[in-house]
Short mmCIF file of C-alpha atoms in Angstrom, two decimals:
data_model
loop_
_atom_site.label_atom_id
_atom_site.label_comp_id
_atom_site.label_asym_id
_atom_site.label_seq_id
_atom_site.Cartn_x
_atom_site.Cartn_y
_atom_site.Cartn_z
CA MET C 1 0.00 0.00 0.00
CA VAL C 2 1.26 3.48 -0.90
CA ARG C 3 0.77 6.28 1.63
CA MET C 4 1.22 9.96 0.86
CA LEU C 5 1.35 13.11 2.97
CA ILE C 6 0.96 16.67 1.71
CA GLY C 7 1.23 19.11 4.59
CA PRO C 8 2.88 19.22 8.03
CA ASP C 9 4.44 16.08 9.45
CA ALA C 10 4.68 15.24 13.15
CA THR C 11 7.52 17.75 13.60
CA GLY C 12 5.44 20.58 12.12
CA TYR C 13 7.44 20.83 8.88
CA PRO C 14 5.26 20.85 5.75
CA GLY C 15 6.12 19.04 2.53
CA ILE C 16 5.42 15.95 0.45
CA LYS C 17 6.25 12.46 1.70
CA ILE C 18 5.52 9.04 0.20
CA THR C 19 5.99 5.74 2.04
CA ASN C 20 5.11 2.14 1.32
CA ASP C 21 3.49 -0.55 3.42
CA ALA C 22 2.71 0.21 7.07
CA ASP C 23 4.93 3.26 7.50
CA ASP C 24 3.03 6.45 8.30
CA PRO C 25 4.54 9.35 6.30
CA ARG C 26 3.43 11.83 8.98
CA THR C 27 5.16 10.13 11.93
CA THR C 28 8.05 8.19 10.36
CA PRO C 29 11.29 9.99 11.34
CA ASP C 30 13.25 11.52 8.48
CA SER C 31 16.32 9.66 9.76
CA GLU C 32 14.71 6.36 8.69
CA ARG C 33 15.62 7.13 5.11
CA TRP C 34 15.01 3.63 3.76
CA LYS C 35 11.26 3.88 4.47
CA PHE C 36 10.63 6.80 2.13
CA ARG C 37 9.94 6.56 -1.57
CA TYR C 38 10.01 10.35 -1.64
CA ASN C 39 10.64 13.05 0.97
CA SER C 40 10.78 16.71 -0.05
CA LYS C 41 12.59 17.59 3.20
CA TYR C 42 15.84 15.96 2.13
CA ALA C 43 18.16 18.85 1.36
CA VAL C 44 20.48 17.63 -1.41
CA THR C 45 18.70 16.01 -4.33
CA MET C 46 19.99 14.09 -7.32
CA ASN C 47 18.68 15.67 -10.50
CA LEU C 48 20.03 15.65 -14.01
CA GLY C 49 21.36 18.71 -15.76
CA GLY C 50 21.18 16.90 -19.08
CA MET C 51 21.95 13.75 -21.03
CA GLN C 52 23.40 13.92 -24.54
CA ARG C 53 24.02 10.99 -26.86
CA ILE C 54 27.01 11.59 -29.15
CA ASN C 55 27.17 9.31 -32.20
CA GLN C 56 27.09 11.57 -35.26
CA ILE C 57 30.20 11.79 -37.46
CA THR C 58 29.57 14.25 -40.31
CA ARG C 59 32.75 13.25 -42.19
CA PRO C 60 32.75 9.44 -41.76
CA GLY C 61 35.19 8.49 -44.54
CA LEU C 62 38.92 8.03 -44.03
CA ASN C 63 39.69 10.59 -46.75
CA ASP C 64 36.85 13.00 -45.96
CA SER C 65 38.05 16.58 -45.55
CA GLY C 66 37.54 18.42 -42.30
CA VAL C 67 34.56 20.59 -41.45
CA LEU C 68 33.79 22.93 -38.55
CA LEU C 69 30.13 23.12 -37.55
CA TYR C 70 29.23 25.67 -34.89
CA TYR C 71 25.86 25.90 -33.18
CA PRO C 72 23.55 27.74 -32.99
CA PRO C 73 23.77 28.38 -36.76
CA GLY C 74 25.65 31.56 -37.53
CA SER C 75 27.96 31.32 -34.53
CA ASN C 76 31.72 30.88 -34.72
CA ASN C 77 34.64 29.74 -32.57
CA SER C 78 34.20 32.68 -30.20
CA ASN C 79 30.49 32.44 -29.43
CA PHE C 80 29.28 28.89 -30.14
CA VAL C 81 27.36 26.88 -27.52
CA TYR C 82 28.31 23.51 -28.97
CA CYS C 83 30.14 22.40 -32.09
CA GLU C 84 31.38 19.45 -34.13
CA VAL C 85 34.84 19.29 -35.67
CA SER C 86 34.77 16.35 -38.09
CA GLY C 87 37.11 14.83 -40.66
CA GLY C 88 38.72 11.56 -41.70
CA GLY C 89 36.16 9.40 -39.92
CA SER C 90 36.32 11.05 -36.50
CA SER C 91 34.52 13.88 -34.73
CA HIS C 92 35.25 16.04 -31.73
CA TRP C 93 32.07 17.37 -30.13
CA CYS C 94 32.53 20.32 -27.79
CA TYR C 95 29.82 21.31 -25.30
CA LYS C 96 30.18 24.46 -23.29
CA LYS C 97 28.56 24.64 -19.88
CA GLU C 98 25.89 26.89 -21.40
CA TYR C 99 24.62 24.00 -23.53
CA PHE C 100 22.82 22.70 -20.43
CA PRO C 101 20.36 25.50 -19.52
CA ARG C 102 19.33 23.97 -16.18
CA LEU C 103 22.91 23.52 -14.99
CA ARG C 104 23.58 25.61 -11.88
CA TYR C 105 27.31 24.96 -11.49
CA ASP C 106 30.37 25.99 -13.47
CA VAL C 107 31.87 22.50 -13.18
CA PRO C 108 29.31 19.70 -12.84
CA LEU C 109 29.53 16.14 -11.70
CA TYR C 110 29.36 14.18 -14.95
CA ASP C 111 29.77 10.74 -16.49
CA ILE C 112 30.36 9.32 -19.95
CA LYS C 113 28.88 5.98 -20.99
CA ALA C 114 30.92 4.56 -23.87
CA LYS C 115 29.88 1.78 -26.21
CA LYS C 116 32.54 -0.74 -27.14
CA GLY C 117 34.42 -0.24 -30.39
CA GLY C 118 33.65 -2.06 -33.60
CA GLY C 119 30.10 -0.75 -33.64
CA SER C 120 29.12 -2.88 -30.64
CA ASN C 121 25.97 -2.21 -28.63
CA ARG C 122 27.79 -3.08 -25.39
CA TYR C 123 29.10 -0.55 -22.88
CA ASN C 124 32.62 -1.36 -21.72
CA GLN C 125 33.96 1.67 -19.80
CA HIS C 126 33.95 -0.40 -16.57
CA MET C 127 36.31 -3.05 -17.97
CA VAL C 128 39.95 -3.27 -16.87
CA PHE C 129 42.53 -4.42 -19.42
CA TRP C 130 46.30 -4.49 -19.60
CA HIS C 131 47.34 -1.75 -22.02
CA ASP C 132 50.18 -2.57 -24.41
CA SER C 133 52.60 -0.14 -26.08
CA TYR C 134 55.06 -0.30 -28.97
CA ASP C 135 57.66 1.08 -26.55
CA TYR C 136 57.67 -2.15 -24.49
CA TYR C 137 60.11 -5.01 -25.02
CA ASN C 138 58.00 -8.18 -25.30
CA GLY C 139 55.14 -6.54 -23.44
CA GLN C 140 57.24 -5.76 -20.36
CA GLY C 141 55.50 -2.67 -19.07
CA GLY C 142 52.18 -0.91 -18.90
CA SER C 143 49.24 -1.12 -16.55
CA TRP C 144 45.92 -2.78 -15.97
CA VAL C 145 43.83 0.26 -16.67
CA GLN C 146 40.10 0.95 -16.59
CA GLY C 147 38.11 2.46 -19.47
CA ASN C 148 37.56 5.83 -17.83
CA SER C 149 41.26 6.53 -18.39
CA ARG C 150 40.43 7.13 -22.06
CA GLN C 151 37.50 9.50 -21.47
CA LEU C 152 38.32 13.16 -22.03
CA ALA C 153 38.09 15.51 -19.06
CA TRP C 154 35.76 18.40 -18.29
CA VAL C 155 38.07 21.42 -18.45
CA THR C 156 38.11 25.09 -17.48
CA GLY C 157 40.12 28.09 -18.64
CA THR C 158 40.71 26.78 -22.16
CA ASN C 159 42.57 28.17 -25.16
CA SER C 160 42.83 26.25 -28.46
CA SER C 161 45.32 28.55 -30.17
CA PHE C 162 47.80 25.63 -30.38
CA PHE C 163 45.14 23.72 -32.37
CA ASN C 164 44.27 26.27 -35.09
CA ASN C 165 41.92 27.98 -32.65
CA ILE C 166 39.11 25.62 -33.67
CA PHE C 167 37.41 25.88 -30.27
CA GLY C 168 38.53 29.40 -29.38
CA ALA C 169 38.78 30.07 -25.65
CA TRP C 170 35.97 29.19 -23.26
CA ALA C 171 35.45 29.12 -19.52
CA SER C 172 34.07 25.64 -18.86
CA GLY C 173 33.00 22.63 -20.90
CA ILE C 174 33.92 19.25 -22.33
CA ILE C 175 35.14 17.70 -25.58
CA VAL C 176 33.99 14.18 -26.49
CA GLN C 177 35.77 12.32 -29.28
CA ILE C 178 34.23 9.52 -31.37
CA THR C 179 35.60 7.61 -34.36
CA ARG C 180 34.48 5.09 -36.95
CA PHE C 181 37.92 3.50 -36.81
CA ASP C 182 37.39 1.85 -33.46
CA THR C 183 38.75 -1.66 -33.90
CA ILE C 184 39.62 -3.22 -30.54
CA ASP C 185 43.15 -4.58 -30.00
CA GLY C 186 45.75 -4.71 -27.24
CA PHE C 187 46.74 -1.10 -27.90
CA ASN C 188 43.23 0.35 -28.23
CA GLN C 189 40.60 -1.28 -26.01
CA PHE C 190 38.43 1.77 -25.40
CA LEU C 191 37.84 3.48 -28.74
CA SER C 192 34.18 4.25 -29.41
CA ARG C 193 31.83 5.67 -32.03
CA ASP C 194 28.91 6.08 -29.59
CA ARG C 195 29.14 7.83 -26.22
CA THR C 196 26.51 9.32 -23.90
CA LEU C 197 27.38 12.36 -21.79
CA VAL C 198 25.49 12.52 -18.48
CA VAL C 199 25.61 15.82 -16.58
CA TRP C 200 24.33 16.05 -13.01
CA ASN C 201 23.09 19.23 -11.38
CA LEU C 202 25.73 18.88 -8.68
CA PRO C 203 29.16 20.53 -8.43
CA GLY C 204 32.15 18.55 -9.66
CA ASN C 205 34.76 20.85 -8.14
CA ARG C 206 35.54 22.12 -4.66
CA VAL C 207 32.42 24.20 -4.09
CA PRO C 208 29.50 23.26 -1.83
CA VAL C 209 26.13 22.14 -3.10
CA ASP C 210 23.83 25.15 -3.48
CA GLU C 211 20.76 23.95 -1.58
CA ALA C 212 19.03 26.09 1.04
CA PRO C 213 18.79 24.74 4.60
CA ALA C 214 15.37 23.98 6.06
CA LEU C 215 13.88 26.86 8.05
CA THR C 216 11.72 26.61 11.13
CA PRO C 217 8.05 26.33 10.10
CA ASN C 218 6.78 29.87 9.59
CA GLY C 219 3.42 29.41 7.90
CA SER C 220 4.80 29.72 4.37
CA LYS C 221 3.00 27.84 1.61
CA VAL C 222 5.47 25.22 0.34
CA VAL C 223 3.35 23.26 -2.17
CA VAL C 224 1.49 24.54 -5.21
CA ILE C 225 -0.57 22.35 -7.55
CA GLY C 226 -2.35 24.02 -10.43
CA PRO C 227 -3.16 23.69 -14.13
CA ASN C 228 0.36 24.76 -15.08
CA ASP C 229 2.45 24.29 -11.94
CA PHE C 230 3.46 21.55 -9.58
CA LYS C 231 6.21 22.73 -7.29
CA THR C 232 7.46 22.12 -3.76
CA SER C 233 9.85 24.37 -1.87
CA ARG C 234 12.18 23.59 1.00
CA PRO C 235 10.61 23.98 4.48
CA GLY C 236 10.08 27.62 5.38
CA TYR C 237 10.47 29.12 1.88
CA PRO C 238 7.40 30.50 0.05
CA VAL C 239 6.91 28.27 -2.97
CA ASP C 240 5.76 31.10 -5.25
CA THR C 241 9.06 32.98 -4.89
CA ALA C 242 11.47 30.10 -4.19
CA THR C 243 14.82 30.15 -5.97
CA PRO C 244 16.25 26.93 -7.44
CA ALA C 245 18.26 26.45 -4.23
CA GLN C 246 15.06 26.77 -2.19
CA THR C 247 13.07 24.36 -4.39
CA SER C 248 12.69 20.65 -3.63
CA PHE C 249 11.25 19.86 -7.02
CA ASP C 250 9.57 21.66 -9.87
CA ALA C 251 7.72 19.70 -12.54
CA ALA C 252 8.91 22.25 -15.11
CA ALA C 253 12.54 22.72 -14.07
CA LYS C 254 13.92 20.59 -11.22
CA LEU C 255 12.89 16.94 -11.19
CA PRO C 256 14.23 14.17 -8.98
CA VAL C 257 16.21 11.71 -11.08
CA LYS C 258 13.96 8.98 -12.43
CA VAL C 259 15.54 5.73 -11.22
CA ILE C 260 13.28 3.27 -12.99
CA ARG C 261 15.06 0.15 -11.68
CA SER C 262 17.73 -0.56 -9.08
CA GLY C 263 19.17 -3.51 -7.22
CA ASP C 264 22.15 -5.56 -6.09
CA ILE C 265 22.35 -8.84 -8.02
CA ALA C 266 24.69 -11.80 -8.49
CA LEU C 267 26.29 -12.24 -11.93
CA PRO C 268 27.75 -15.56 -13.07
CA ALA C 269 30.82 -15.60 -15.28
CA GLY C 270 29.84 -15.10 -18.90
CA VAL C 271 26.56 -13.83 -20.31
CA SER C 272 23.46 -13.39 -18.14
CA TYR C 273 20.34 -11.22 -18.18
CA PHE C 274 18.28 -9.26 -15.69
CA ASP C 275 14.67 -8.54 -16.66
CA VAL C 276 13.46 -5.12 -15.48
CA GLY C 277 9.81 -5.89 -16.27
CA PHE C 278 9.18 -3.24 -18.93
CA GLN C 279 10.51 -2.06 -22.28
CA ILE C 280 13.69 -0.10 -21.58
CA PRO C 281 13.47 3.40 -23.15
CA GLU C 282 16.23 4.67 -25.41
CA MET C 283 17.52 7.57 -23.30
CA VAL C 284 18.65 5.69 -20.21
CA ALA C 285 21.96 5.30 -18.42
CA LEU C 286 23.19 2.65 -16.00
CA ASP C 287 25.29 3.48 -12.96
CA VAL C 288 26.80 0.22 -11.76
CA HIS C 289 29.41 -1.06 -9.33
CA PHE C 290 30.90 -4.45 -10.27
CA TYR C 291 32.56 -6.18 -7.32
CA ASN C 292 33.63 -9.68 -6.25
CA SER C 293 34.33 -9.24 -2.54
CA GLY C 294 32.46 -8.12 0.55
CA THR C 295 33.70 -4.58 -0.06
CA ILE C 296 32.76 -2.63 -3.18
CA MET C 297 35.77 -1.27 -5.05
CA TYR C 298 34.90 1.65 -7.32
CA PRO C 299 35.56 2.30 -10.15
CA SER C 300 36.98 -1.25 -10.17
CA ASN C 301 38.91 -3.81 -8.16
CA PRO C 302 42.64 -2.96 -8.27
CA GLN C 303 43.84 -6.41 -9.31
CA THR C 304 46.52 -7.64 -11.68
CA ALA C 305 44.16 -9.20 -14.18
CA ASN C 306 41.60 -8.23 -16.76
CA PHE C 307 38.37 -7.70 -14.84
CA GLY C 308 34.87 -6.31 -15.11
CA ALA C 309 31.69 -6.72 -17.09
CA GLU C 310 30.22 -5.32 -20.25
CA TYR C 311 26.52 -4.51 -20.27
CA TRP C 312 23.84 -3.68 -22.82
CA PHE C 313 20.09 -3.13 -23.15
CA ASP C 314 17.92 -5.72 -24.89
CA GLY C 315 14.17 -5.07 -24.86
CA THR C 316 13.06 -5.59 -21.27
CA ARG C 317 16.46 -6.92 -20.17
CA ILE C 318 19.88 -5.69 -19.14
CA GLY C 319 22.53 -8.02 -20.49
CA PHE C 320 25.84 -8.61 -18.69
CA ASP C 321 29.02 -10.38 -19.80
CA ALA C 322 31.20 -10.80 -16.69
CA SER C 323 34.85 -11.83 -16.62
CA THR C 324 34.21 -13.92 -13.48
CA ASN C 325 31.54 -14.47 -10.84
CA MET C 326 30.71 -11.09 -9.31
CA ARG C 327 27.92 -8.84 -8.11
CA ALA C 328 26.42 -5.73 -9.70
CA ARG C 329 24.90 -2.91 -7.66
CA PHE C 330 23.10 -0.65 -10.09
CA MET C 331 20.56 2.04 -10.77
CA LEU C 332 18.96 2.51 -14.18
CA TYR C 333 17.84 6.08 -14.72
CA LEU C 334 15.94 7.88 -17.43
CA ALA C 335 16.30 11.23 -19.18
CA ASP C 336 13.53 11.20 -21.75
CA ASN C 337 13.95 14.21 -24.03
CA SER C 338 10.62 13.73 -25.82
CA PRO C 339 8.03 16.48 -25.30
CA PRO C 340 5.42 16.06 -22.57
CA THR C 341 1.93 15.01 -23.60
CA SER C 342 -1.27 17.03 -23.34
CA GLY C 343 -4.49 15.97 -21.67
CA VAL C 344 -6.57 16.17 -18.52
CA ASN C 345 -4.95 13.49 -16.37
CA ARG C 346 -4.98 14.11 -12.64
CA VAL C 347 -1.77 15.01 -10.85
CA PHE C 348 -2.10 12.01 -8.51
CA ARG C 349 -2.58 8.75 -10.41
CA PRO C 350 -3.03 5.48 -8.50
CA ILE C 351 -2.09 2.47 -10.63
CA SER C 352 -1.79 -1.29 -10.30
CA GLU C 353 0.64 -3.19 -12.50
CA GLY C 354 1.72 -6.79 -12.12
CA GLY C 355 -0.09 -7.07 -8.82
CA GLN C 356 1.76 -4.08 -7.38
CA ASN C 357 -0.07 -0.93 -6.28
CA ALA C 358 1.72 2.34 -6.90
CA LEU C 359 1.14 6.07 -6.99
CA GLN C 360 2.34 8.35 -9.77
CA VAL C 361 2.69 12.10 -9.41
CA LEU C 362 2.25 13.64 -12.85
CA ARG C 363 2.96 16.92 -14.53
CA PRO C 364 -0.28 18.95 -14.64
CA GLY C 365 -2.17 18.42 -17.87
CA ALA C 366 -0.64 15.07 -18.83
CA ALA C 367 -2.39 12.64 -21.15
CA ASP C 368 -3.92 9.34 -20.05
CA PRO C 369 -1.87 7.21 -20.08
CA PRO C 370 1.08 9.53 -19.41
CA ALA C 371 4.41 9.34 -21.22
CA TRP C 372 7.77 9.01 -19.49
CA PRO C 373 8.45 12.79 -19.33
CA ASP C 374 5.04 13.36 -17.69
CA ILE C 375 5.92 11.31 -14.60
CA VAL C 376 7.43 13.44 -11.84
CA ILE C 377 7.42 10.77 -9.11
CA ASP C 378 6.52 7.08 -9.18
CA SER C 379 6.35 5.32 -5.81
CA ARG C 380 8.08 2.28 -7.36
CA TRP C 381 11.10 4.40 -8.21
CA PRO C 382 13.42 4.98 -5.25
CA GLN C 383 14.43 8.52 -4.41
CA VAL C 384 18.20 8.80 -4.69
CA GLN C 385 19.41 10.33 -1.45
CA ILE C 386 22.77 12.03 -0.90
CA LEU C 387 24.19 10.44 2.26
CA LYS C 388 27.44 12.44 2.26
CA ASP C 389 29.31 14.77 -0.06
CA GLY C 390 32.45 16.85 0.07
CA TRP C 391 35.98 17.01 -1.25
CA ILE C 392 39.42 15.73 -0.33
CA ASP C 393 42.66 17.63 -0.84
CA VAL C 394 45.07 14.95 -2.03
CA VAL C 395 48.48 14.67 -0.37
CA ALA C 396 51.56 13.04 -1.88
CA GLY C 397 52.30 9.46 -0.98
CA ASN C 398 52.29 5.90 -2.25
CA GLY C 399 49.00 4.49 -0.99
CA VAL C 400 47.39 7.27 1.07
CA TYR C 401 43.84 6.68 2.23
CA TYR C 402 41.09 9.01 3.41
CA ASP C 403 38.09 7.72 5.39
CA ILE C 404 34.65 9.28 4.93
CA PRO C 405 32.11 7.87 7.43
CA PHE C 406 28.38 8.09 6.70
CA ASP C 407 25.09 6.57 7.83
CA GLY C 408 23.98 3.95 5.30
CA ALA C 409 21.46 2.10 7.45
CA GLY C 410 18.77 0.46 5.33
CA MET C 411 20.34 1.67 2.09
CA PHE C 412 22.37 0.37 -0.83
CA PRO C 413 25.23 2.94 -0.84
CA MET C 414 26.88 3.88 -4.12
CA VAL C 415 29.66 6.35 -4.85
CA LYS C 416 30.47 8.84 -7.59
CA TYR C 417 33.51 11.08 -7.74
CA LEU C 418 35.74 13.13 -10.00
CA THR C 419 39.47 13.78 -9.68
CA GLU C 420 40.72 17.34 -10.11
CA HIS C 421 44.01 17.98 -11.94
CA GLY C 422 46.02 21.06 -12.77
CA GLY C 423 46.71 22.76 -16.09
CA GLY C 424 47.75 20.99 -19.25
CA ARG C 425 47.61 20.75 -23.00
CA GLY C 426 46.26 18.19 -25.47
CA GLY C 427 48.10 16.61 -28.37
CA SER C 428 51.54 15.05 -27.97
CA ALA C 429 52.13 16.87 -24.66
CA ALA C 430 48.89 15.61 -23.10
CA PRO C 431 48.51 13.46 -20.01
CA GLU C 432 47.87 9.82 -20.90
CA GLY C 433 44.41 9.36 -22.37
CA GLN C 434 43.94 13.09 -23.06
CA ASN C 435 45.77 13.52 -26.37
CA GLN C 436 42.47 14.13 -28.23
CA LEU C 437 41.62 17.05 -25.93
CA ASN C 438 42.53 19.71 -28.49
CA THR C 439 42.98 22.72 -26.24
CA THR C 440 44.95 23.94 -23.26
CA TRP C 441 43.32 24.18 -19.84
CA THR C 442 43.91 25.53 -16.37
CA SER C 443 41.99 22.78 -14.53
CA ALA C 444 40.77 19.34 -15.57
CA TYR C 445 38.15 17.16 -13.90
CA ARG C 446 38.45 13.50 -14.81
CA LEU C 447 36.38 10.39 -14.28
CA PRO C 448 38.18 8.08 -11.82
CA PHE C 449 40.10 5.03 -12.99
CA ILE C 450 42.32 2.22 -11.75
CA LYS C 451 45.85 2.10 -13.16
CA ARG C 452 47.70 -0.85 -11.64
CA LEU C 453 51.31 -1.22 -12.85
CA ARG C 454 52.19 -4.57 -14.42
CA TYR C 455 55.71 -4.42 -12.98
CA THR C 456 56.38 -2.97 -9.55
CA ALA C 457 58.33 0.28 -9.85
CA PRO C 458 61.20 1.19 -7.49
CA GLY C 459 59.91 2.10 -4.05
CA ASN C 460 57.29 -0.68 -4.11
CA GLN C 461 55.03 1.33 -6.38
CA LEU C 462 52.12 -0.92 -7.38
CA HIS C 463 49.87 1.83 -8.75
CA ALA C 464 50.56 4.67 -11.17
CA GLY C 465 50.26 8.20 -9.86
CA GLU C 466 46.90 8.82 -11.57
CA SER C 467 45.28 5.73 -10.06
CA THR C 468 42.48 6.18 -7.51
CA TYR C 469 39.75 3.99 -6.11
CA CYS C 470 37.23 3.84 -3.29
CA GLU C 471 36.51 0.98 -0.87
CA LEU C 472 32.81 1.31 -0.06
CA THR C 473 31.12 -0.38 2.90
CA GLN C 474 27.74 0.16 4.52
CA ASN C 475 28.98 3.11 6.59
CA ASN C 476 32.38 4.19 5.27
CA ALA C 477 34.06 5.25 2.03
CA ARG C 478 37.85 4.90 1.95
CA PHE C 479 39.51 6.70 -0.95
CA TRP C 480 43.02 5.68 -2.05
CA THR C 481 45.50 7.88 -3.92
CA PHE C 482 49.08 7.41 -5.15
CA ALA C 483 50.22 10.96 -5.96
CA GLY C 484 53.96 11.03 -6.60
CA ASN C 485 54.16 7.56 -8.14
CA VAL C 486 55.37 7.02 -11.69
CA GLY C 487 53.01 6.86 -14.64
CA ASP C 488 54.66 3.78 -16.15
CA TYR C 489 57.58 1.41 -15.55
CA TYR C 490 58.77 -0.57 -18.57
CA ASN C 491 61.63 -2.33 -20.37
CA ARG C 492 62.32 -0.24 -23.42
CA ARG C 493 61.99 -2.04 -26.76
CA ASP C 494 64.91 -0.32 -28.51
CA SER C 495 67.32 -1.01 -25.62
CA PRO C 496 66.29 -4.21 -23.79
CA GLY C 497 67.42 -4.31 -20.18
CA SER C 498 67.05 -0.56 -19.84
CA TRP C 499 64.03 -0.06 -17.56
CA ARG C 500 62.46 3.38 -17.74
CA THR C 501 59.82 5.34 -15.91
CA ALA C 502 57.27 7.80 -17.30
CA GLY C 503 55.70 10.72 -15.49
CA ALA C 504 52.16 10.87 -14.12
CA THR C 505 49.54 13.59 -13.67
CA PRO C 506 48.14 12.81 -10.22
CA PRO C 507 44.97 14.36 -8.82
CA ILE C 508 45.14 17.35 -6.53
CA ALA C 509 41.62 16.82 -5.16
CA ILE C 510 38.67 14.43 -5.16
CA ARG C 511 35.06 15.64 -5.30
CA TYR C 512 32.85 12.84 -4.00
CA TYR C 513 29.22 11.92 -3.41
CA ILE C 514 27.93 8.98 -1.42
CA PHE C 515 24.35 8.35 -2.40
CA GLY C 516 21.90 5.69 -1.38
CA ILE C 517 18.87 3.86 -2.67
CA PRO C 518 16.54 2.03 -0.26
CA ALA C 519 17.64 -1.59 0.10
#
């Protein structure tokens, strides 16, 4: 049974709360997070700033000449919002921060979901492979490295004058590279012609989340439901004048992320499937932690072997191809860009599907039945709650850890983080994995990745300096860094017996979020 409260709870704070089963939304303490399907009193909310699929290559042929396409039409390298630079079968898509109109932060938390090369429909950015190089004598060198190492960074303070000024100079944004020539081999495991950029409305740098604190109840109206509006403000803020920071959700502008399926499941080695119970829409993304121990290691287990799982969407199923027996903790979320429907459906829509009773909260004026973008809240979809967030200033050292305690009672905790790096330049002078980032930058914000050296470097260095990971338990996140370590240790091919080291670009900070879904 679904139970819903609109108005003051037992503490006198007004808002919207939804619980399942026997839990009373009026009297259930906010601290019992796992009992709520939705609670407008929770301060920091997970909501998307945008999701963009990137798979268009305007010049797909090997001998196709280059073209610069700036948008909106009529703009140029100094005033574009997004652009495509294409030629010879590859494209660089550049998105400035301004491309995402709802984005409230200069540097956002983001992710990139990359399909496997060769035109595959599988996503493989979570895989860990040993990376070969022509510089190595008989393969003696390199690292077991995870796919995020080949994703380009979100950058600030850019200047592309070294690259024919194709992107000009811009304050904040990202370049995503795709190519038709994406054959997988030991030197190129993570090329792709199809990537999806996911931008969260949360800061990805060292600034606090801009959400207003709850005020003591003061009689302010905090909920409005009308023909054109459905909006809830934070406790104590008048809903009619609430700023984005003072708003819990707004059906027109600030929606809770639509997690349409979540869980923690066992995966056998090889191919298996998980049926979600409905046709999976096109514009979805999967956040997943693959792990094979009692402790989750994110973004991957730091082991000296190829490890991980590919995944894909197949009708009503999520397919997995795991390297060994493991578990997958996941949330499948939706960003449907189709227009909302029009009709006279009620805002509150009780439904029963598959023997399960549920309550949907709809955008005012939705059709019957509603489409995906019409659904603001569905009691079957768990509200993603931020259990802890903050940043870590990284110190030098080989294997330094930082403990972040949190309360994960009754929840499936998950973690997301970015690593902050200093200035740099793309091309031949770029940090590893960033050579296609055709600009200079003052700060870079990268997706995290494991980089475990194949051969132990002097000083018992097992990890490269860029390598980071998080050990996640029910109530603690332990982040590991290796700043100061080498970037590579290898036996050089042109002078066997001469072992060399290469430099690294270690992080200077980590911006993290521990979020939870009800177990």
